[in-house]
PDB file of C-alpha atoms in Angstrom:
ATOM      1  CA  UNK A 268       7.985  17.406  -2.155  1.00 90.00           C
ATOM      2  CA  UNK A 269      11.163  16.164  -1.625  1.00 95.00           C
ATOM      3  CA  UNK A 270      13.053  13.105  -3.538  1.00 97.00           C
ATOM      4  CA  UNK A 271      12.571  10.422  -1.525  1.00 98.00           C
ATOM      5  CA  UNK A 272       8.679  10.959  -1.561  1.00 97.00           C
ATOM      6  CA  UNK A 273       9.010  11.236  -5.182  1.00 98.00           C
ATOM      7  CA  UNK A 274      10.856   8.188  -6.053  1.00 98.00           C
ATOM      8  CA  UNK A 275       8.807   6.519  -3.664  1.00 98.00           C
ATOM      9  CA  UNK A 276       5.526   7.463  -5.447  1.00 98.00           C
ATOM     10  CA  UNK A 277       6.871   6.275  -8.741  1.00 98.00           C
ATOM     11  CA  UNK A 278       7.762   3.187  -7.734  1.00 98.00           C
ATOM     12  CA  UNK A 279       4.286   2.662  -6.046  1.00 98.00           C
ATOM     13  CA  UNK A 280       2.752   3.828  -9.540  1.00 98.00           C
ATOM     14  CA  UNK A 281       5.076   1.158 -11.265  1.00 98.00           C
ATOM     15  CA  UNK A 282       3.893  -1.401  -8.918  1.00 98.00           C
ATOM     16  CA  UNK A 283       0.691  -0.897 -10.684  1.00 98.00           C
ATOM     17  CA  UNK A 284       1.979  -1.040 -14.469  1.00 97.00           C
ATOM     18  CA  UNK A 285       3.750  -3.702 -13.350  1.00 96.00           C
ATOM     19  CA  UNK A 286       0.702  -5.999 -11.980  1.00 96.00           C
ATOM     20  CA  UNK A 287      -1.122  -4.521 -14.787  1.00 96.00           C
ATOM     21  CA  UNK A 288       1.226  -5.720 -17.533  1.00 95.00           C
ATOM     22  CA  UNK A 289       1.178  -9.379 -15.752  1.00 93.00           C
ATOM     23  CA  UNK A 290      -2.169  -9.430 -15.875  1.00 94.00           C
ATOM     24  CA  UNK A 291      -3.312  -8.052 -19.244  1.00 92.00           C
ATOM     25  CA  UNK A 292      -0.139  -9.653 -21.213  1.00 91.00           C
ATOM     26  CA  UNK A 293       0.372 -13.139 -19.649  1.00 89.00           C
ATOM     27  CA  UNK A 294      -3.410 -13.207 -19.297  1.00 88.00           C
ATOM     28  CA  UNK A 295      -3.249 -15.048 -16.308  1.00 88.00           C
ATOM     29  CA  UNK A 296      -3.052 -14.009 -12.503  1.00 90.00           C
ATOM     30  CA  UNK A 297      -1.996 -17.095 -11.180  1.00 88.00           C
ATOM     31  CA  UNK A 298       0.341 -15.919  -7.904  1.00 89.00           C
ATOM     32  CA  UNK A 299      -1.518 -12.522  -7.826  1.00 93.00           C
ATOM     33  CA  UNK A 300      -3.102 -12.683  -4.090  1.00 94.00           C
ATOM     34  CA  UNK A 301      -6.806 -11.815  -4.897  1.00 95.00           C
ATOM     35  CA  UNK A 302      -7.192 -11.401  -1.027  1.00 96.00           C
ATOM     36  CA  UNK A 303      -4.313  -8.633  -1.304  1.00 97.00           C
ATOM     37  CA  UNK A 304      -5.423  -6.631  -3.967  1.00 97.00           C
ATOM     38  CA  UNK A 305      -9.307  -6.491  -2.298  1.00 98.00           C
ATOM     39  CA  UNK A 306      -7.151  -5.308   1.067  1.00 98.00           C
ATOM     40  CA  UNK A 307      -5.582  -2.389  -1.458  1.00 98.00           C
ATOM     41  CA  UNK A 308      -8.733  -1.187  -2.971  1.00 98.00           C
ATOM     42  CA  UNK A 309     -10.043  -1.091   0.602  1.00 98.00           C
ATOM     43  CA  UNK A 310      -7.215   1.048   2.112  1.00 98.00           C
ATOM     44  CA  UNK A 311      -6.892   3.270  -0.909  1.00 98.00           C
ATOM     45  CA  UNK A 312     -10.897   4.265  -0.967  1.00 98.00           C
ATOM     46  CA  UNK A 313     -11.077   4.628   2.822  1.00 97.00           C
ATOM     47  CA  UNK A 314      -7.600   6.487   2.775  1.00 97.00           C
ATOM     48  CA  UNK A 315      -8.581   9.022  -0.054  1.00 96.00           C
ATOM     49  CA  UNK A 316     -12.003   9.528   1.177  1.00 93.00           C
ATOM     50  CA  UNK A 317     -10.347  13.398   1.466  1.00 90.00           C
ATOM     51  CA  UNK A 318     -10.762  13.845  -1.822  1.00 93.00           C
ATOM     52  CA  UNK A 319     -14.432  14.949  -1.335  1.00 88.00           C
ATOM     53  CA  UNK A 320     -13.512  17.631   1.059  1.00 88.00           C
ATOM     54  CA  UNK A 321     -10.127  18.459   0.670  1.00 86.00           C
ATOM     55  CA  UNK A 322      -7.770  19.319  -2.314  1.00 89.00           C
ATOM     56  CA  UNK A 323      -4.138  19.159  -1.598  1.00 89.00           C
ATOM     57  CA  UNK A 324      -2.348  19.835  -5.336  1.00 93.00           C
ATOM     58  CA  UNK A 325      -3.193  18.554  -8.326  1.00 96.00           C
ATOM     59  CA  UNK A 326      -0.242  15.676  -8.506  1.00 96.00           C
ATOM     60  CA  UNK A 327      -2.140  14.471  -4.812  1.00 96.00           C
ATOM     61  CA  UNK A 328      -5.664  14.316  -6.523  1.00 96.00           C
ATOM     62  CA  UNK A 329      -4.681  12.368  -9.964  1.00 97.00           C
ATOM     63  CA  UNK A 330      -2.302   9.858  -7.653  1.00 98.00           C
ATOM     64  CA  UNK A 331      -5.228   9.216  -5.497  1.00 97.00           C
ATOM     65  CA  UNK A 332      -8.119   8.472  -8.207  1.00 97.00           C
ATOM     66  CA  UNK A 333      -5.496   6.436 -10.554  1.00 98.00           C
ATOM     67  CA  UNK A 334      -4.996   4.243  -7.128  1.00 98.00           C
ATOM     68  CA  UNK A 335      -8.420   3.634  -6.769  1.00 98.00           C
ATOM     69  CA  UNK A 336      -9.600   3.354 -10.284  1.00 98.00           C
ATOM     70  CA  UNK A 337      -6.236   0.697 -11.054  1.00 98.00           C
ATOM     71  CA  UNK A 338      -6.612  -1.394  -7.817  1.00 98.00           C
ATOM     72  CA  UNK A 339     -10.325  -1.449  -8.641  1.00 98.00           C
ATOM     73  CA  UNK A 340      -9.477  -2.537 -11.948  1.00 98.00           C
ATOM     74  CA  UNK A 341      -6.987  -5.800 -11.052  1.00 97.00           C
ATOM     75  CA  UNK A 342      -9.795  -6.621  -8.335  1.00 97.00           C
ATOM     76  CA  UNK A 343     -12.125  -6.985 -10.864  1.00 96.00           C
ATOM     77  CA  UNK A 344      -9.632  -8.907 -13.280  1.00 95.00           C
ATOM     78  CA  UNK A 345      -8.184 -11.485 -10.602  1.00 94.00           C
ATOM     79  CA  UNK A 346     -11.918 -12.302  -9.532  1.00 93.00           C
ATOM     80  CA  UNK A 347     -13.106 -12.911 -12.706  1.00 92.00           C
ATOM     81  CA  UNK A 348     -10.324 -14.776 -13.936  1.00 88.00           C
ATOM     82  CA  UNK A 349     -11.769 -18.097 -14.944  1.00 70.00           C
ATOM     83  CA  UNK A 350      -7.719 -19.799 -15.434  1.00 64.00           C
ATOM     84  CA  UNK A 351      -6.891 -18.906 -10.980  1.00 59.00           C
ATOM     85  CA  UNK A 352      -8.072 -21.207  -8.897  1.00 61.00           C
ATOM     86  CA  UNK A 353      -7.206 -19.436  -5.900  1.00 70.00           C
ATOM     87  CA  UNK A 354      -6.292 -22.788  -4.263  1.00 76.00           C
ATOM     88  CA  UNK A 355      -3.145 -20.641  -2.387  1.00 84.00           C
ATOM     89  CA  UNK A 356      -4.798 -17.541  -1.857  1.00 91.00           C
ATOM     90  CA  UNK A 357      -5.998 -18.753   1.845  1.00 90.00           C
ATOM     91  CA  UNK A 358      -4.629 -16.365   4.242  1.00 94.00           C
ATOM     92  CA  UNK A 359      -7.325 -15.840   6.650  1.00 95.00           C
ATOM     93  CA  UNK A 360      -8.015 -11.612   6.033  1.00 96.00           C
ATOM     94  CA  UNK A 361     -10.323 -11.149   8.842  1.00 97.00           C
ATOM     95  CA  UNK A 362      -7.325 -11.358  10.958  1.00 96.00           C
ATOM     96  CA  UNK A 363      -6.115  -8.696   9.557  1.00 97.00           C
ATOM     97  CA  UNK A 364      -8.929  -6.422   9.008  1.00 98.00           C
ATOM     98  CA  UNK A 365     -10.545  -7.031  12.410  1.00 98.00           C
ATOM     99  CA  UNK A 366      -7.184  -6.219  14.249  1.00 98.00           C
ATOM    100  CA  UNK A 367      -6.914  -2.822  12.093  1.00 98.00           C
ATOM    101  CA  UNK A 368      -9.900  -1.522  12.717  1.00 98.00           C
ATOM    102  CA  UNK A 369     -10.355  -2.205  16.273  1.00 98.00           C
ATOM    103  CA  UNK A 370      -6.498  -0.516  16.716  1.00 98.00           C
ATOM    104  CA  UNK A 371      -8.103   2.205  14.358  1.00 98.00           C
ATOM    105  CA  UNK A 372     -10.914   2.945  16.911  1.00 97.00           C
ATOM    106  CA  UNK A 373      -8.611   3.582  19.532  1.00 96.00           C
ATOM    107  CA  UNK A 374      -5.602   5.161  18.141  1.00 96.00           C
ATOM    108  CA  UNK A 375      -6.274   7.456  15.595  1.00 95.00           C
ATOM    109  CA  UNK A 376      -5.611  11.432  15.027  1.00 92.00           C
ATOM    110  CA  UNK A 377      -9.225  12.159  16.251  1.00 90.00           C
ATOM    111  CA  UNK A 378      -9.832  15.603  17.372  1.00 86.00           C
ATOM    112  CA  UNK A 379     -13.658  15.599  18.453  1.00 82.00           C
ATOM    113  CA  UNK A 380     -13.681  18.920  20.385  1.00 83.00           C
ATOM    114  CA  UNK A 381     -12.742  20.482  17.010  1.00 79.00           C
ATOM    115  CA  UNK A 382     -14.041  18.658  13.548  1.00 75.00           C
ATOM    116  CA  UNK A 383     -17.490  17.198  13.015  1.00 84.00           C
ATOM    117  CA  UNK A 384     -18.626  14.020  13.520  1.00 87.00           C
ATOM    118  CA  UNK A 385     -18.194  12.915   9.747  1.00 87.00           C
ATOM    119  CA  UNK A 386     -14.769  14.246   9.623  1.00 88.00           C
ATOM    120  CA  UNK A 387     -13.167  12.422  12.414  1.00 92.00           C
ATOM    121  CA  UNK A 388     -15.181   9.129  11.318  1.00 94.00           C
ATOM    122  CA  UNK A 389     -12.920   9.913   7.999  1.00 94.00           C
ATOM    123  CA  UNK A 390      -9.510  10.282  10.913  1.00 94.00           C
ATOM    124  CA  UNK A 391     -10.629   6.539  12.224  1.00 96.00           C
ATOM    125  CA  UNK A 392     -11.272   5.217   8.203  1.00 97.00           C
ATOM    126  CA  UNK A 393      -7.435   7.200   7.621  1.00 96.00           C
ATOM    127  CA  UNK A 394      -5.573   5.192  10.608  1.00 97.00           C
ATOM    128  CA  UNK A 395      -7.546   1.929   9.572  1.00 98.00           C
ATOM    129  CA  UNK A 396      -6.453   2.319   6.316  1.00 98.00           C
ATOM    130  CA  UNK A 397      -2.754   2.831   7.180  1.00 98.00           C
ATOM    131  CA  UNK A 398      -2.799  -0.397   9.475  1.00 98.00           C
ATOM    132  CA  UNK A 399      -4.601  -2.414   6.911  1.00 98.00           C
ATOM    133  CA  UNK A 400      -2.093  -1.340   4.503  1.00 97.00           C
ATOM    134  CA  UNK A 401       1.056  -2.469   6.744  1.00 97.00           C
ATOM    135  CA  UNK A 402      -0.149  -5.903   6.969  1.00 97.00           C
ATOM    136  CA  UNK A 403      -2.152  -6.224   3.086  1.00 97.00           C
ATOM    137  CA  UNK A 404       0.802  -7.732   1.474  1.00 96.00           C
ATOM    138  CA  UNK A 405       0.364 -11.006   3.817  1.00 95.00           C
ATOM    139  CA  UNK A 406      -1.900 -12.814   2.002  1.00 95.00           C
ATOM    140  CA  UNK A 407       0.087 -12.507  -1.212  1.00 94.00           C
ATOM    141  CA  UNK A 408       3.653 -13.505   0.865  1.00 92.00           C
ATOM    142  CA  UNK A 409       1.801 -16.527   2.027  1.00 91.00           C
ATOM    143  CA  UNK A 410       1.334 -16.902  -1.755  1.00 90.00           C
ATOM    144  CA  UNK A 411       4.644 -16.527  -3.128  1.00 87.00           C
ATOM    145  CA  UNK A 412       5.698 -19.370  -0.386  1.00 85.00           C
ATOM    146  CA  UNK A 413       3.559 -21.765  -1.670  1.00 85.00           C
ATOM    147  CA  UNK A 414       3.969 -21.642  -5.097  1.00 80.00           C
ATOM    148  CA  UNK A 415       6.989 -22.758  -6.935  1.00 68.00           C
ATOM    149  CA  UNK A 416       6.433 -21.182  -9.793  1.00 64.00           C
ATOM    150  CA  UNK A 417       6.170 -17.699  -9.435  1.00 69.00           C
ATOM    151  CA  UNK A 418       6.344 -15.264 -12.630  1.00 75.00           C
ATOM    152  CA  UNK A 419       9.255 -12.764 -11.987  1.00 81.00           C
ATOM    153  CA  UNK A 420       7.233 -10.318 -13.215  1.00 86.00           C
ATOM    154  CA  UNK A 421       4.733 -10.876  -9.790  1.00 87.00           C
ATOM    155  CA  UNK A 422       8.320 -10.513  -7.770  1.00 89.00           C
ATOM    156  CA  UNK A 423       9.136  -7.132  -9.790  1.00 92.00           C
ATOM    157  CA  UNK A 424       5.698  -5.850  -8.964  1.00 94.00           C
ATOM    158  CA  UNK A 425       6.415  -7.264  -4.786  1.00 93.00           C
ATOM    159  CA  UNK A 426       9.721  -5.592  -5.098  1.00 93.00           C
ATOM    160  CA  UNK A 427       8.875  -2.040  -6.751  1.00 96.00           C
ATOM    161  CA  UNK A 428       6.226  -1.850  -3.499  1.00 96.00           C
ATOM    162  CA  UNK A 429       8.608  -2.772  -1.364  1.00 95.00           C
ATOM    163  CA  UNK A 430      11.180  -0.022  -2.744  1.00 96.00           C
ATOM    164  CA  UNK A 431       7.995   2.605  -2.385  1.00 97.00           C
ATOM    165  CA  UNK A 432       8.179   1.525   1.730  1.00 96.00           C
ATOM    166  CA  UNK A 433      11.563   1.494   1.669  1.00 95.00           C
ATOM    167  CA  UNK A 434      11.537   5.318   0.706  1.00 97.00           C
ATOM    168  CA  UNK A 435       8.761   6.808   2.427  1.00 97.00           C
ATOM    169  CA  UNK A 436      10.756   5.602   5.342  1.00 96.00           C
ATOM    170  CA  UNK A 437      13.872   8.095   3.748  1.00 97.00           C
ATOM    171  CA  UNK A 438      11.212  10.500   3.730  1.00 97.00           C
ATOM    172  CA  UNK A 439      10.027  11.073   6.883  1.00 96.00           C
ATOM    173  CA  UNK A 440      13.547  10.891   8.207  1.00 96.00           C
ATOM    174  CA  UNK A 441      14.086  14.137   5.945  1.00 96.00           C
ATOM    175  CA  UNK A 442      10.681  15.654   6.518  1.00 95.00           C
ATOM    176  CA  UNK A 443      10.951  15.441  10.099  1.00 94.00           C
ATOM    177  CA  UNK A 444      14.442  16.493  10.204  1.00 94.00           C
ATOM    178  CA  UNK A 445      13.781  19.453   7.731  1.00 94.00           C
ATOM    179  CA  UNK A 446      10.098  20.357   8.190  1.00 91.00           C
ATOM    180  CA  UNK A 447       9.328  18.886  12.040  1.00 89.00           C
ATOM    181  CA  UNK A 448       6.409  17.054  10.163  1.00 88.00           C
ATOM    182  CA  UNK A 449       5.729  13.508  11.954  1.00 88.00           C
ATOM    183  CA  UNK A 450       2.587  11.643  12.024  1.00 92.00           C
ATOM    184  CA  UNK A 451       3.389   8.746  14.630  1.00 93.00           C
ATOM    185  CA  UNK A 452       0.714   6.551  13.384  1.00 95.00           C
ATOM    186  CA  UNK A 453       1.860   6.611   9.699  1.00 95.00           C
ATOM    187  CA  UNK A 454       5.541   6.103  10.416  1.00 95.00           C
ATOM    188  CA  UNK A 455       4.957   3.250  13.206  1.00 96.00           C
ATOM    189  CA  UNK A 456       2.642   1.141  11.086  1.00 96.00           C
ATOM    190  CA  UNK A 457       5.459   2.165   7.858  1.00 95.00           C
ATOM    191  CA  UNK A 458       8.104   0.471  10.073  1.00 95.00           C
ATOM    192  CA  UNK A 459       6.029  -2.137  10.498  1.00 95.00           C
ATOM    193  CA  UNK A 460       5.252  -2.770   6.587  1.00 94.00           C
ATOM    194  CA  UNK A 461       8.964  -2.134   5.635  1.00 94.00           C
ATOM    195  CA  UNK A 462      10.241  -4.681   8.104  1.00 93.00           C
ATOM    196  CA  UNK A 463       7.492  -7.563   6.348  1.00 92.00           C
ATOM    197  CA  UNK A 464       8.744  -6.028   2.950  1.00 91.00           C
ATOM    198  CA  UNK A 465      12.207  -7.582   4.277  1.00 89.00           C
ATOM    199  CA  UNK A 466      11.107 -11.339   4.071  1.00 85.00           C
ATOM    200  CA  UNK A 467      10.367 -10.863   0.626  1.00 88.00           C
ATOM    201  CA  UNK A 468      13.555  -9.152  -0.067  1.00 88.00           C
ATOM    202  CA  UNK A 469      15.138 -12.562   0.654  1.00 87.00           C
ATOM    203  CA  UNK A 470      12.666 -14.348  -1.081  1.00 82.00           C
ATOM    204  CA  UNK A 471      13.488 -11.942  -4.229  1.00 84.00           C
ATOM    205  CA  UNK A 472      17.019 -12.571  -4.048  1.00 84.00           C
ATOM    206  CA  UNK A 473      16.773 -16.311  -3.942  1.00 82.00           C
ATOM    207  CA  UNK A 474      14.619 -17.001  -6.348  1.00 79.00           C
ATOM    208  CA  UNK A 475      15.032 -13.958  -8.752  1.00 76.00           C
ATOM    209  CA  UNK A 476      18.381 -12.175  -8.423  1.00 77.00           C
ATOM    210  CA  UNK A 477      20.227 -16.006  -8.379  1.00 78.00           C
ATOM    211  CA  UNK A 478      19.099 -16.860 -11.365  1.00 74.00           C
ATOM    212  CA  UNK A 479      20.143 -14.022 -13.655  1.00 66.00           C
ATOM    213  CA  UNK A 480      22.262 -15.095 -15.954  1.00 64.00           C
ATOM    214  CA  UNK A 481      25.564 -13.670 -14.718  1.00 54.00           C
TER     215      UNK A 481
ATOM    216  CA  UNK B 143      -8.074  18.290   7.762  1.00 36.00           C
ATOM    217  CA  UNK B 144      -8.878  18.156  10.938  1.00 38.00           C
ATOM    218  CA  UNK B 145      -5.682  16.979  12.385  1.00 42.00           C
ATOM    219  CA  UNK B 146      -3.002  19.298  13.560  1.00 50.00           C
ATOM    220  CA  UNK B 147      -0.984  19.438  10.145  1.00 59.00           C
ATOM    221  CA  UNK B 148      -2.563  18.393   6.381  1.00 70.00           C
ATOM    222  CA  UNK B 149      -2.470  14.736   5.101  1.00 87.00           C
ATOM    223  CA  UNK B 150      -0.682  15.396   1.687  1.00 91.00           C
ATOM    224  CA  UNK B 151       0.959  12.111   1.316  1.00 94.00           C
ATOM    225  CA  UNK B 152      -0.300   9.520  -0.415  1.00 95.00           C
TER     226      UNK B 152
END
């Protein structure tokens, strides 16, 4: 594992403290996208499905399950959280899920002379999964426009995944420069999610970085 | 896996 995929990975996982902090500490999740964080714990289980028939290293395994067992978590917290009304959570998902798996049926790393039938239904679930993830973040971008005021703790936790994009991207540079390694559909649909990333990146400089006390 | 090279990113 090289550096980039490293620091990319702990930023991802500090996304999570992050969100996690907001929400058990301010004990509210007013400006956390509900309709995000479902879109997560739907990538991450159909993404990690793997984990039932393949093992990878030990780091790969406990990443995975603390993914699914944290975004499971803050799904359950921002949906029972009697103080969010959800009023600005309205970004119309099926818009993006629909899209994602339709693309997923037809371009995907299928290899049906070769694996079984429930393995490349697991190749479809892994390309849905990484097109569902470029465009999850919508919902809660749509969010952080609408409201005024937005905790700078929610914009840490935006930022810290955006930094995690921002260095797988670093990483398959190096990987495919070093190791030839190159999945097309992974680093497409990363450009993609970086590039969105970028709005925010504005957004967190107006309203975070300006005013810091200097 | 059954693509041509291993998934081991996350």
């Amino acid at each position: 594992m090289n550096i980039f995929r490293f620091v990319g990975d702990m930023s991802h996982l500090a996304s999570f403290f992050l969100l996690l902090a907001k929400l058990i500490y301010t004990k509210s999740s007013t400006g956390v996208s509900l309709k995000t964080q479902a879109l997560y714990l739907t990538v991450f289980v159909c993404r990690y499905l793997d984990l039932l028939v393949a093992f990878v290293s030990w780091y790969n395994e406990l990443m995975k399950i603390f993914f699914i067992a944290a975004s499971a978590y803050i799904v359950y917290v921002v949906a029972t959280s009697t103080r969010n009304s959800n009023a600005s959570d309205t970004y119309r998902v099926e818009f993006l899920v629909i899209p994602a798996l339709v693309l997923a049926c037809f371009v995907n790393e299928t290899h049906w002379s070769k694996g079984g039938w429930s393995l490349n239904v697991m190749e479809i679930l892994w390309a849905f999964s990484i097109y569902l993830e470029a465009v999850a973040v919508l919902p809660q971008l749509k969010m952080l426009h609408q409201l005024e005021d937005t905790t700078n703790i929610t914009m840490h936790y935006m930022a810290s995944l955006g930094i995690y994009r921002a260095f797988y991207l670093l990483n398959w540079v190096y990987r495919l420069y070093y190791e030839g390694y190159w999945h097309p559909i992974a680093v497409v649909a990363g450009i993609v999610q970086t590039l969105l990333y970028a709005d925010f990146f504005i957004l967190y400089y107006q309203s975070v970085l300006l005013r810091l006390p200097s | 896996a059954v693509a041509e090279e291993a998934k081991d990113e996350l």
